[in-house]
Structure formats: structure tokens, C-alpha cells
CSV table of C-alpha atoms and ligand atoms in Angstrom, one decimal:
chain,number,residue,atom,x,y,z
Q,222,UNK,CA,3.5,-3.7,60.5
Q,223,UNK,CA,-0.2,-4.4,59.9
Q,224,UNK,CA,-1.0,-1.8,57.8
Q,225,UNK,CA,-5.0,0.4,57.1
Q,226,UNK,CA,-5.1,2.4,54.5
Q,227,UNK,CA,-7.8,5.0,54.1
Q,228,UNK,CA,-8.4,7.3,50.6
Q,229,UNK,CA,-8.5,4.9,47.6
Q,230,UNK,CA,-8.6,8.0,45.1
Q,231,UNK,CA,-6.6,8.3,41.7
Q,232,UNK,CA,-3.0,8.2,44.4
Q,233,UNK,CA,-4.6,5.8,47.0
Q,234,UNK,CA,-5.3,2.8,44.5
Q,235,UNK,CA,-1.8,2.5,43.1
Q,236,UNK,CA,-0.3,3.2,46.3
Q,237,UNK,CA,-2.7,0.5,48.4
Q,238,UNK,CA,-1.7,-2.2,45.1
Q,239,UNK,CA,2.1,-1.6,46.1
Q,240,UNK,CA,1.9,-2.3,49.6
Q,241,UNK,CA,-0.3,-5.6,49.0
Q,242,UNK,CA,2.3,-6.6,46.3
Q,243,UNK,CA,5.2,-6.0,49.2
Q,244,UNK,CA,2.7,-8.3,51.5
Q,245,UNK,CA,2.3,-5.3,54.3
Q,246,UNK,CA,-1.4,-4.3,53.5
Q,247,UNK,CA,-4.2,-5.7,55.8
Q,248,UNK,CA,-6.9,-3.9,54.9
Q,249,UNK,CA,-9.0,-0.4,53.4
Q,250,UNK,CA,-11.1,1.7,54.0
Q,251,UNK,CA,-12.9,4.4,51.5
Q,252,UNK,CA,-15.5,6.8,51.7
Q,253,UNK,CA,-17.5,6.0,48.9
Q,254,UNK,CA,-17.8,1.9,49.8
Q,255,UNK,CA,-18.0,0.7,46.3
Q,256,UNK,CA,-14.2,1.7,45.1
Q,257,UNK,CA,-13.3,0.3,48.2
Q,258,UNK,CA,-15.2,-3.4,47.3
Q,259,UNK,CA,-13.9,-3.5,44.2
Q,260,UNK,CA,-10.3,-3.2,45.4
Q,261,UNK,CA,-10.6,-5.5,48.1
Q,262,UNK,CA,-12.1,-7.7,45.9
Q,263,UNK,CA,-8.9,-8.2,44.0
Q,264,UNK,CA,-6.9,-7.5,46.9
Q,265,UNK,CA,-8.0,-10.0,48.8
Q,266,UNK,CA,-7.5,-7.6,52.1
Q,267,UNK,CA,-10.3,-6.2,54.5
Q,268,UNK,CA,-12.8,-3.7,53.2
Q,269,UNK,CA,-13.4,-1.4,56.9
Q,270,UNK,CA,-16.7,0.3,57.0
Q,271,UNK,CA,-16.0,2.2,59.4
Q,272,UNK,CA,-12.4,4.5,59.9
Q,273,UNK,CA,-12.4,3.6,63.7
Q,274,UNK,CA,-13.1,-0.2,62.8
Q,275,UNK,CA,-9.7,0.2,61.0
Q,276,UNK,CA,-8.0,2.1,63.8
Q,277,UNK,CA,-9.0,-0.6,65.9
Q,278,UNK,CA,-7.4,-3.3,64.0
Q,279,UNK,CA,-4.1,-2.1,62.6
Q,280,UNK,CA,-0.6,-0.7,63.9
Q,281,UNK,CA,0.0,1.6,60.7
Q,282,UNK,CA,-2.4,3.5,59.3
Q,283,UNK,CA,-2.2,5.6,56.4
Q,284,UNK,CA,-4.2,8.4,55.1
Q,285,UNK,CA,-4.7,9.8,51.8
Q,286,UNK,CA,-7.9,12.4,51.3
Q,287,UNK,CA,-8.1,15.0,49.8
Q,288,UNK,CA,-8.1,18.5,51.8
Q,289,UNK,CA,-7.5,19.5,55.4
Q,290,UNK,CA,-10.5,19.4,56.4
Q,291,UNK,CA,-10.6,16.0,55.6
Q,292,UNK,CA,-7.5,14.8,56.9
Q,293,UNK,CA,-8.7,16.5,60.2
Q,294,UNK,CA,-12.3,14.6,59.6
Q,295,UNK,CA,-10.3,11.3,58.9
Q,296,UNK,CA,-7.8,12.0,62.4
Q,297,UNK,CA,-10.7,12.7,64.7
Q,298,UNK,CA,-12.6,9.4,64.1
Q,299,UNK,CA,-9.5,7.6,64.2
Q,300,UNK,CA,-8.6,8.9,67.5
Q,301,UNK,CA,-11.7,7.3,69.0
Q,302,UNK,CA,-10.8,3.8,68.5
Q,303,UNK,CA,-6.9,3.7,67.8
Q,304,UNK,CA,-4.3,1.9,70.0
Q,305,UNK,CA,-1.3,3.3,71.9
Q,306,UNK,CA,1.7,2.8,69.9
Q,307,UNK,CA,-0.1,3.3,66.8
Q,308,UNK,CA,1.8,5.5,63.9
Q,309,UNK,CA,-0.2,7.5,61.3
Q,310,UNK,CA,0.7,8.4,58.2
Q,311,UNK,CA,-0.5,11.4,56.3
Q,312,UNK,CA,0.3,11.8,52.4
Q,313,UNK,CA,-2.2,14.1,51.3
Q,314,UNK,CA,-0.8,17.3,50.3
Q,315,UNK,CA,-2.0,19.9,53.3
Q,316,UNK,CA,-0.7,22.4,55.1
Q,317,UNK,CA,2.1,22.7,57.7
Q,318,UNK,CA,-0.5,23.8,60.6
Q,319,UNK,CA,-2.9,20.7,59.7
Q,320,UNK,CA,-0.2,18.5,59.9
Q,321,UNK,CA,0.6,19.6,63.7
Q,322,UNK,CA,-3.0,19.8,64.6
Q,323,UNK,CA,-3.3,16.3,63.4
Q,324,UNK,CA,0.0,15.4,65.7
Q,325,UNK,CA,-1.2,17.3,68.6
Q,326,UNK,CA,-4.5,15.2,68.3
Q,327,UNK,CA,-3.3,12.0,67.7
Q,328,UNK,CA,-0.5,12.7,70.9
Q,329,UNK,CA,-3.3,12.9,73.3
Q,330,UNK,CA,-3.5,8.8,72.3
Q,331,UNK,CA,-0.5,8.4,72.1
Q,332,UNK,CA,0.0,7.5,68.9
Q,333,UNK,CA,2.7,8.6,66.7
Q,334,UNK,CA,2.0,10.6,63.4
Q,335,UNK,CA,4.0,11.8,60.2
Q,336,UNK,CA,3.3,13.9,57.3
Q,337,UNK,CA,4.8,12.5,54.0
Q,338,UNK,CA,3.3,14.0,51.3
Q,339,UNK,CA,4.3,12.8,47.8
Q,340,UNK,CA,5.3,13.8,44.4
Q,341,UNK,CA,5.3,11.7,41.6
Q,342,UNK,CA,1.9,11.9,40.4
Q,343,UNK,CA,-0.5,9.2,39.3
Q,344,UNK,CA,1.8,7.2,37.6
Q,345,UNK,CA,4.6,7.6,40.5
Q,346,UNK,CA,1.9,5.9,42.5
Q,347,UNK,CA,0.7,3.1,40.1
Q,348,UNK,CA,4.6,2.4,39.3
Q,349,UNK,CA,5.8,2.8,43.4
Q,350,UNK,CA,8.4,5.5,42.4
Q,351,UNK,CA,7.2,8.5,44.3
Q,352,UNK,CA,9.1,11.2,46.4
Q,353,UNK,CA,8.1,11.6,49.6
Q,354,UNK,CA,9.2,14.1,51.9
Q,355,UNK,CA,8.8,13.3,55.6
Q,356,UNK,CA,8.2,15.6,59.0
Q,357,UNK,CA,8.2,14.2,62.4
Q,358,UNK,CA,10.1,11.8,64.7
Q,359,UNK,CA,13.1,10.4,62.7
Q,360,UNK,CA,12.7,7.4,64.8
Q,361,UNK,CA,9.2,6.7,63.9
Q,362,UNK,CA,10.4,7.1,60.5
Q,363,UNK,CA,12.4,4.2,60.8
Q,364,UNK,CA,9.7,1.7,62.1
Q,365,UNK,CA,7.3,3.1,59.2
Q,366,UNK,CA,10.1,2.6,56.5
Q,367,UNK,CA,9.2,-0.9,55.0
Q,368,UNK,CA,6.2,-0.3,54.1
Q,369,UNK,CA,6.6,3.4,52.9
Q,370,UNK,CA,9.3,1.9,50.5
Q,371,UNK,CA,7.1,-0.2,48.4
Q,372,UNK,CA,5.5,3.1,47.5
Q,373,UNK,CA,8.6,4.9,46.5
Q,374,UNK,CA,11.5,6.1,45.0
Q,375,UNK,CA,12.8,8.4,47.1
Q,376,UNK,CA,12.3,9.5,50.6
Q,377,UNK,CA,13.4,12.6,52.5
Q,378,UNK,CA,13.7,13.3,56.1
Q,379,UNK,CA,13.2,16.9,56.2
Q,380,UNK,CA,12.9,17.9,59.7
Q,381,UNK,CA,10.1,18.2,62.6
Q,382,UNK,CA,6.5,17.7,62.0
Q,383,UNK,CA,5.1,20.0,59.0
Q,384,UNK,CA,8.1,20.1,57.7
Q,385,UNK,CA,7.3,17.8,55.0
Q,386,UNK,CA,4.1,19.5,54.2
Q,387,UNK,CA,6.4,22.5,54.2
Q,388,UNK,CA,8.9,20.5,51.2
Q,389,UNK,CA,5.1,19.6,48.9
Q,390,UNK,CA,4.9,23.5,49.4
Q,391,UNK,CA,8.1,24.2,47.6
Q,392,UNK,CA,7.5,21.3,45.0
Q,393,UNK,CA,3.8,22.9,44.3
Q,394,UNK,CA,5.3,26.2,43.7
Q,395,UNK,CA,7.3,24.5,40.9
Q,396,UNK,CA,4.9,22.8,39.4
Q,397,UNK,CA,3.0,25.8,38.6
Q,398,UNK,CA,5.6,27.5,37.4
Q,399,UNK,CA,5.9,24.4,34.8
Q,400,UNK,CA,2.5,24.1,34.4
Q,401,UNK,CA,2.7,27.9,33.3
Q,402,UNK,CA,5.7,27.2,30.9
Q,403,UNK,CA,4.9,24.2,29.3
Q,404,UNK,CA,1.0,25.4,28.3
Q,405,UNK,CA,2.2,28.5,27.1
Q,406,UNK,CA,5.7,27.3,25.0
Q,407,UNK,CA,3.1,24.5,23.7
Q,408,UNK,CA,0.7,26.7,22.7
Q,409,UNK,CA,3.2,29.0,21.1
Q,410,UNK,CA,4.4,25.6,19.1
Q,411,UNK,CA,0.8,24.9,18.1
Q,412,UNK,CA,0.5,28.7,16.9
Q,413,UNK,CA,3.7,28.3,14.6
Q,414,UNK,CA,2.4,24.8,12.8
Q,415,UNK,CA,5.2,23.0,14.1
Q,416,UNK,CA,4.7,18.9,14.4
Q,417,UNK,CA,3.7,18.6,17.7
Q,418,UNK,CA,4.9,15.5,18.8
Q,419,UNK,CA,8.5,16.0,17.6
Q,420,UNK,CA,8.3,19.2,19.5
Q,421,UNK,CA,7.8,17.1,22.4
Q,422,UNK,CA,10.1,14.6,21.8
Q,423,UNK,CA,13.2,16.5,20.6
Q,424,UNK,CA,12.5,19.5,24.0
Q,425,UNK,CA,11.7,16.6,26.5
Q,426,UNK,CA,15.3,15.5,25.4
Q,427,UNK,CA,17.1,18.8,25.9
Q,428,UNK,CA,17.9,21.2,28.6
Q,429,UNK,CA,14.0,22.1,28.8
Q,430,UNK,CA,12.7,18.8,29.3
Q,431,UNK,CA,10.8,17.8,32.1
Q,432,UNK,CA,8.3,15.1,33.6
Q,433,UNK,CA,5.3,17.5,33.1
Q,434,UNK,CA,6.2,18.1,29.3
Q,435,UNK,CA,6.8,14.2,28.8
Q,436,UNK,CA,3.3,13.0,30.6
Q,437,UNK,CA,1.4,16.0,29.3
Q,438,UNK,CA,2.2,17.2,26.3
Q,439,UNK,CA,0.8,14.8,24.3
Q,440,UNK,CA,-2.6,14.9,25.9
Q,441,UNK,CA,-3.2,18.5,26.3
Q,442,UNK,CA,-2.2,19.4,23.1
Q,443,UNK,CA,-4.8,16.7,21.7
Q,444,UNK,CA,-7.5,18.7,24.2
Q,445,UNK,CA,-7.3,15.6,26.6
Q,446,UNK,CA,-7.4,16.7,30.3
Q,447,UNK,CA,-8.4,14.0,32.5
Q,448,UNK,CA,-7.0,13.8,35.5
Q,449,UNK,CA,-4.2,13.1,36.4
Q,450,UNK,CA,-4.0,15.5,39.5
Q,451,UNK,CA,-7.5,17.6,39.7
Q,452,UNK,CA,-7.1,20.8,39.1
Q,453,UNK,CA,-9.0,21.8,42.4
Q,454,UNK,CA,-6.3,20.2,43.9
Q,455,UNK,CA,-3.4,22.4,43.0
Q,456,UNK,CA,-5.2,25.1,43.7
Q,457,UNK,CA,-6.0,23.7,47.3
Q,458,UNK,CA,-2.3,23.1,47.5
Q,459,UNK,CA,-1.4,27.2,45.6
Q,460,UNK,CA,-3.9,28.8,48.2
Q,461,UNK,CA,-2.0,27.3,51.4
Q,462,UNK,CA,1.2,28.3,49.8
Q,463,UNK,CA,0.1,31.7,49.5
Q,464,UNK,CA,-1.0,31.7,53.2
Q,465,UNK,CA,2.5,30.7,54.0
Q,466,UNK,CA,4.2,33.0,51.9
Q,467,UNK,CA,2.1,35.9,53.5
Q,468,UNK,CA,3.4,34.4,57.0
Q,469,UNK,CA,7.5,35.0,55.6
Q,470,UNK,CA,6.1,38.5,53.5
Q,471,UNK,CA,7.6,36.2,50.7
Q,472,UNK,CA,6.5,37.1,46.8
Q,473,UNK,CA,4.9,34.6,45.1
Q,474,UNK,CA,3.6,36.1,41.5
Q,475,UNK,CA,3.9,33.1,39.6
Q,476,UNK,CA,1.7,31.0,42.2
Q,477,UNK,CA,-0.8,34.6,42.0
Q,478,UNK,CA,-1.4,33.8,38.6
Q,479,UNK,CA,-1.8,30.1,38.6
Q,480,UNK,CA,-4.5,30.7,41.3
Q,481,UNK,CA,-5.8,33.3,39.2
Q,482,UNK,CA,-6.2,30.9,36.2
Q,483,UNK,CA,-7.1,28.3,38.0
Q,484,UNK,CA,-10.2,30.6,39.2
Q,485,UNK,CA,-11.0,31.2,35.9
Q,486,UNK,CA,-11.5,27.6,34.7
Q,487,UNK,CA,-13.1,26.7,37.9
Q,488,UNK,CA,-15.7,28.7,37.4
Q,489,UNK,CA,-16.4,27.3,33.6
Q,490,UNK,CA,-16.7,24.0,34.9
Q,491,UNK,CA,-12.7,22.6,34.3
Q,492,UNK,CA,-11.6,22.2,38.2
Q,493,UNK,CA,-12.0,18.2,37.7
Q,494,UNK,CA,-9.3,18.2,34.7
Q,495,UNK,CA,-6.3,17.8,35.1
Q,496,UNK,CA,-4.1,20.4,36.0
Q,497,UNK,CA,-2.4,20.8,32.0
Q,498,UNK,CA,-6.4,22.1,31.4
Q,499,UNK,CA,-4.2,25.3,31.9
Q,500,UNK,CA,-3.6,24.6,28.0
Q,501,UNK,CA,-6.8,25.8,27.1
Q,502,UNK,CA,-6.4,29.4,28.4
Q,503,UNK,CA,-3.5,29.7,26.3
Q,504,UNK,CA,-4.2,28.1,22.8
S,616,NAP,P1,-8.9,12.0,44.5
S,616,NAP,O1,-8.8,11.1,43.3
S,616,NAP,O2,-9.9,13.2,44.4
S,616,NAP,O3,-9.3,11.1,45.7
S,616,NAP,C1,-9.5,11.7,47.0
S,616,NAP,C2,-9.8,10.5,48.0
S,616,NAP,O4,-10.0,11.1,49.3
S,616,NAP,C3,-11.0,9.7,47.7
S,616,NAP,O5,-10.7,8.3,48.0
S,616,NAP,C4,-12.1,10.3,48.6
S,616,NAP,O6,-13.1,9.4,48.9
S,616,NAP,C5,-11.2,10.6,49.8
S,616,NAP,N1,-11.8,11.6,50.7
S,616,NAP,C6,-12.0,12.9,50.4
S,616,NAP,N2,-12.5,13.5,51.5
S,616,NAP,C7,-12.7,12.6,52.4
S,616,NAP,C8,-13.2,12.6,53.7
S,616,NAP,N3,-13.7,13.8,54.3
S,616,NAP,N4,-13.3,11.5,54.5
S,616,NAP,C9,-12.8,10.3,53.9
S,616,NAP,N5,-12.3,10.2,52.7
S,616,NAP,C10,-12.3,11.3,51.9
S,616,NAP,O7,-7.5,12.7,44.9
S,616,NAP,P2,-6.0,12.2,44.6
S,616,NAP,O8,-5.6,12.7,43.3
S,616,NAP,O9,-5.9,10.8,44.9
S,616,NAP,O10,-5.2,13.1,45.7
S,616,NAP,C11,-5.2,12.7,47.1
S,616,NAP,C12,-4.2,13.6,47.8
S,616,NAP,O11,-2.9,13.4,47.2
S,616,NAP,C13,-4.6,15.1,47.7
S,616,NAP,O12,-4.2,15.8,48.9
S,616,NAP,C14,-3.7,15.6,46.5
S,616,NAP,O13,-3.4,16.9,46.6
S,616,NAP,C15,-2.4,14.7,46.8
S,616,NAP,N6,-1.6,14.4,45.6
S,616,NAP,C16,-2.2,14.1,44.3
S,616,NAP,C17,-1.4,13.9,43.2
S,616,NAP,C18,-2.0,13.5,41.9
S,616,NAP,O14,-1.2,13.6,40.9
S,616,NAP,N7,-3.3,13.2,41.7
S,616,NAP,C19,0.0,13.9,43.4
S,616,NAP,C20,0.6,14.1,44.6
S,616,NAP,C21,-0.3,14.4,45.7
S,616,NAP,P3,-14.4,9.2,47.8
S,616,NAP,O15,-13.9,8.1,46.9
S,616,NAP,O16,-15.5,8.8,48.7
S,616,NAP,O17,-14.6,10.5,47.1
């Protein structure tokens, strides 16, 4: 399928490199013009100007911004210009109800749109090993399958649209809860003298380890933070889960306190670190 692909942020550059490599990319388009120039450039695809001059031009597009008010933003100009038969992809992490809004929009023009958020972080993009959890028609799935391959590892059809956005809830949940852990057994290891990086090595082989631990723990514990995944992000991604868990009268205390952290280095300047910046309330 010729493919657009719009968001070339810290996930959008590795991911738009795989799809080039697996010869399905036709073109970008980014916000800021530059990133996008500079990746075309060694690309050798189109650099759009515009979102609708992509829409115009391509059968697949896919999207990855950063908030829902941006994948809304990014789904209204492409509806002016986009072709029946069209299928748009969404991979930003948003909520369940943006995701149908966006499907209810882009169904007016006829054109067929998923939400497949991913997990897998930076390097799962640069390396093409991400999961990616899928809502929508299973049948539009299928025709969007070659190229969402040569992103990933792993992909799950979970169910009708926003159900994947529903799945990234789930998996954001976790990853506070091991952002939570990990900061705090690390800075308990710190406290104690222990070698740090045999901590590391000898946990992330154990029943404790984990991808967060093994990509982290070096960096935080040497007061590294760059992103990575921002850590305005997760708590864009915390803030819809607690608005879903209000919906089910669900308890979510762990995500409570991760937004409640997050707040706090927000506001002293840390919501562009990455998301292990949790390290430095704890140490
Ligand atoms: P990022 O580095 O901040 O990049 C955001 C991208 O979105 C940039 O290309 C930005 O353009 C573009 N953008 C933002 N608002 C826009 C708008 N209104 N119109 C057009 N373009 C817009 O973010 P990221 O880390 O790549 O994350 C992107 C999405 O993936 C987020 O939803 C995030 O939650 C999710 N995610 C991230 C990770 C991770 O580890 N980083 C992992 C899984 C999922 P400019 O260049 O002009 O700013």
C-alpha cells in the first residue's frame, strides 16, 4: 500500500526508517518541517508540507502525535483531502473515546481507521520489535498488515474500535507500577552502598527482572534522564486511565500516585525526562 506517515518524534523516526527499509513508505509529513527534511533526505521519500497534501496522495496513512487533541487536529485536515478506501492508522497512545471520534470522522469519507497503539518504547521502534494492540475492522487489519509488520514484533487484535487504546490503558497502568518499583528498589540499592551495576545485572536476571530495570537502570541511577518516553506523556496516558477507571468505579491507587509524582516534577521543570526521572524523588 502506498503508505504517509505523519509524527516523526522520538517513535515516528524509527518506525518511518522500518517501513522504508520493508520498501512500503512513500512519503512524511512532520510538524516542525526541518525533522521532517532531514529524514527525507536520507530516506529518499516525499517530505508533505501539508497533512491534506499527504492525504491526497497515499492509501495508508499513519499517524503518530502526541495527544488527543492532536490526533483529532491531524484527523480533521486529513478528512478534507483524503480518498474513499483510504485506511488510517493511529499509534499514538490516546484514549478509547478519541479513537471513535476519529472513526466516526473519518466514516463520513469513507475511509477506514484503526487504533494500534504500541509498546515497546524507543528502542522497540528503532529495532521494529514493538507490540501493538489493534481496535477496529479485523478485515481492515488484514490489508494494513504488511506494512504494520515491519514495525513489530507482535500484534494483537483486541476487539472493536478503542479497544486497542483500551489494551495501552492496561499496559500504562503497568508501567507505572514498574516505574514505581524499580525507582524505589534502586534507590534503596544506592542507599545500602551496594555496586550498582551488579545489582542490575544479577535482578534483571532473576524473577524481578524486567525491560524497564534493564533499559533504565543504568541511566537513572547515573542521574541520566533523557527521554526515552517524556514524562508528560505518561502522565497524558495515567490521566485518561483515571477517567476510565472513574467510568467502571475501578481503584486505581498506584496510577493516583504516579500522577501525583509526576505533578510534582512537572512543576520543577522534569516533564521532558524521561519517565525513570521518577528516580529522583526517591534517592
Ligand atoms: P515526541 O517525541 O514528543 O513526538 C511527538 C510528535 O508528534 C512530533 O513529531 C510532533 O511534531 C508531533 N505532533 C505533536 N502535536 C502535533 C499536532 N498537533 N499536529 C501535528 N503533529 C504533532 O513523542 P513520542 O515519544 O514519539 O510519542 C508519540 C506518541 O507515541 C505519544 O502518544 C506517546 O504517548 C506514544 N508512545 C511513546 C513511547 C515512547 O517510549 N516514547 C512508547 C509508546 C508510545 P513536532 O516535531 O513538530 O513537535
Amino acid at each position: 500500500m502506498k503508505t504517509g506517515f505523519i509524527g516523526l518524534g522520538a517513535m515516528g523516526i524509527g518506525m518511518a526508517r522500518n517501513i522504508t527499509a520493508a520498501g512500503h513508505l512513500a512519503g512524511v509529513y512532520n510538524r516542525t518541517l526541518s525533522k521532517a527534511q532531514q529524514l527525507t533526505d536520507e530516506l529518499q521519500v516525499a517530505a508533505y508540507h501539508q497533512i491534506e497534501e499527504l492525504a491526497a496522495d497515499v492509501n495508508l496513512v499513519l499517524i503518530c502525535v502526541s495527544a488527543d487533541a492532536d490526533v483529532l487536529a491531524v484527523v480533521e485536515k486529513l478528512a478534507e483531502t483524503v480518498r474513499p478506501g483510504t485506511i488510517v492508522v493511529d499509534m499514538s497512545t490516546v484514549s478509547s473515546d478519541t479513537a471513535k471520534q476519529a472513526a466516526a470522522l473519518l466514516a463520513e469519507k469513507q475511509v477506514d481507521f484503526l487504533d494500534a497503539p504500541v509498546s515497546g518504547g524507543v528502542e522497540g521502534a528503532k529495532n521494529g520489535t514493538l507490540a501493538m494492540m489493534v481496535g477496529g475492522d479485523f478485515e481492515v487489519l488484514e490489508k494494513a498488515l504488511p506494512v504494520l509488520e515491519s514495525m513489530t514484533r507482535c500484534i494483537m487484535y483486541m476487539g472493536c474500535t478503542g479497544s486497542g487504546q483500551a489494551t495501552k490503558a492496561v499496559n500504562q497502568i503497568m508501567g507505572a507500577g514498574i516505574n514505581q518499583a524499580v525507582t524505589e528498589a534502586l534507590a534503596f540499592a544506592q542507599a545500602q552502598g551496594l555496586p550498582m551495576e551488579k545489582v542490575i545485572e544479577v535482578i534483571s536476571g532473576g524473577a524481578s527482572g524486567n525491560w524497564f530495570l534493564q533499559h533504565r537502570g543504568s541511566t537513572m541511577t547515573r542521574g541520566s534522564f533523557a527521554p526515552g518516553f517524556k514524562l508528560v506523556l505518561h502522565h497524558k496516558d495515567l490521566k485518561i486511565c483515571q477517567s476510565m477507571a472513574k467510568k467502571t468505579d475501578t481503584a486505581t491507587p498506584l496510577v493516583d500516585m504516579t500522577v501525583a509524582d509526576y505533578e510534582r516534577l512537572m512543576a520543577s521543570g522534569y516533564g521532558d525526562e524521561d519517565i525513570s526521572a521518577l528516580y529522583r524523588l526517591k534517592r
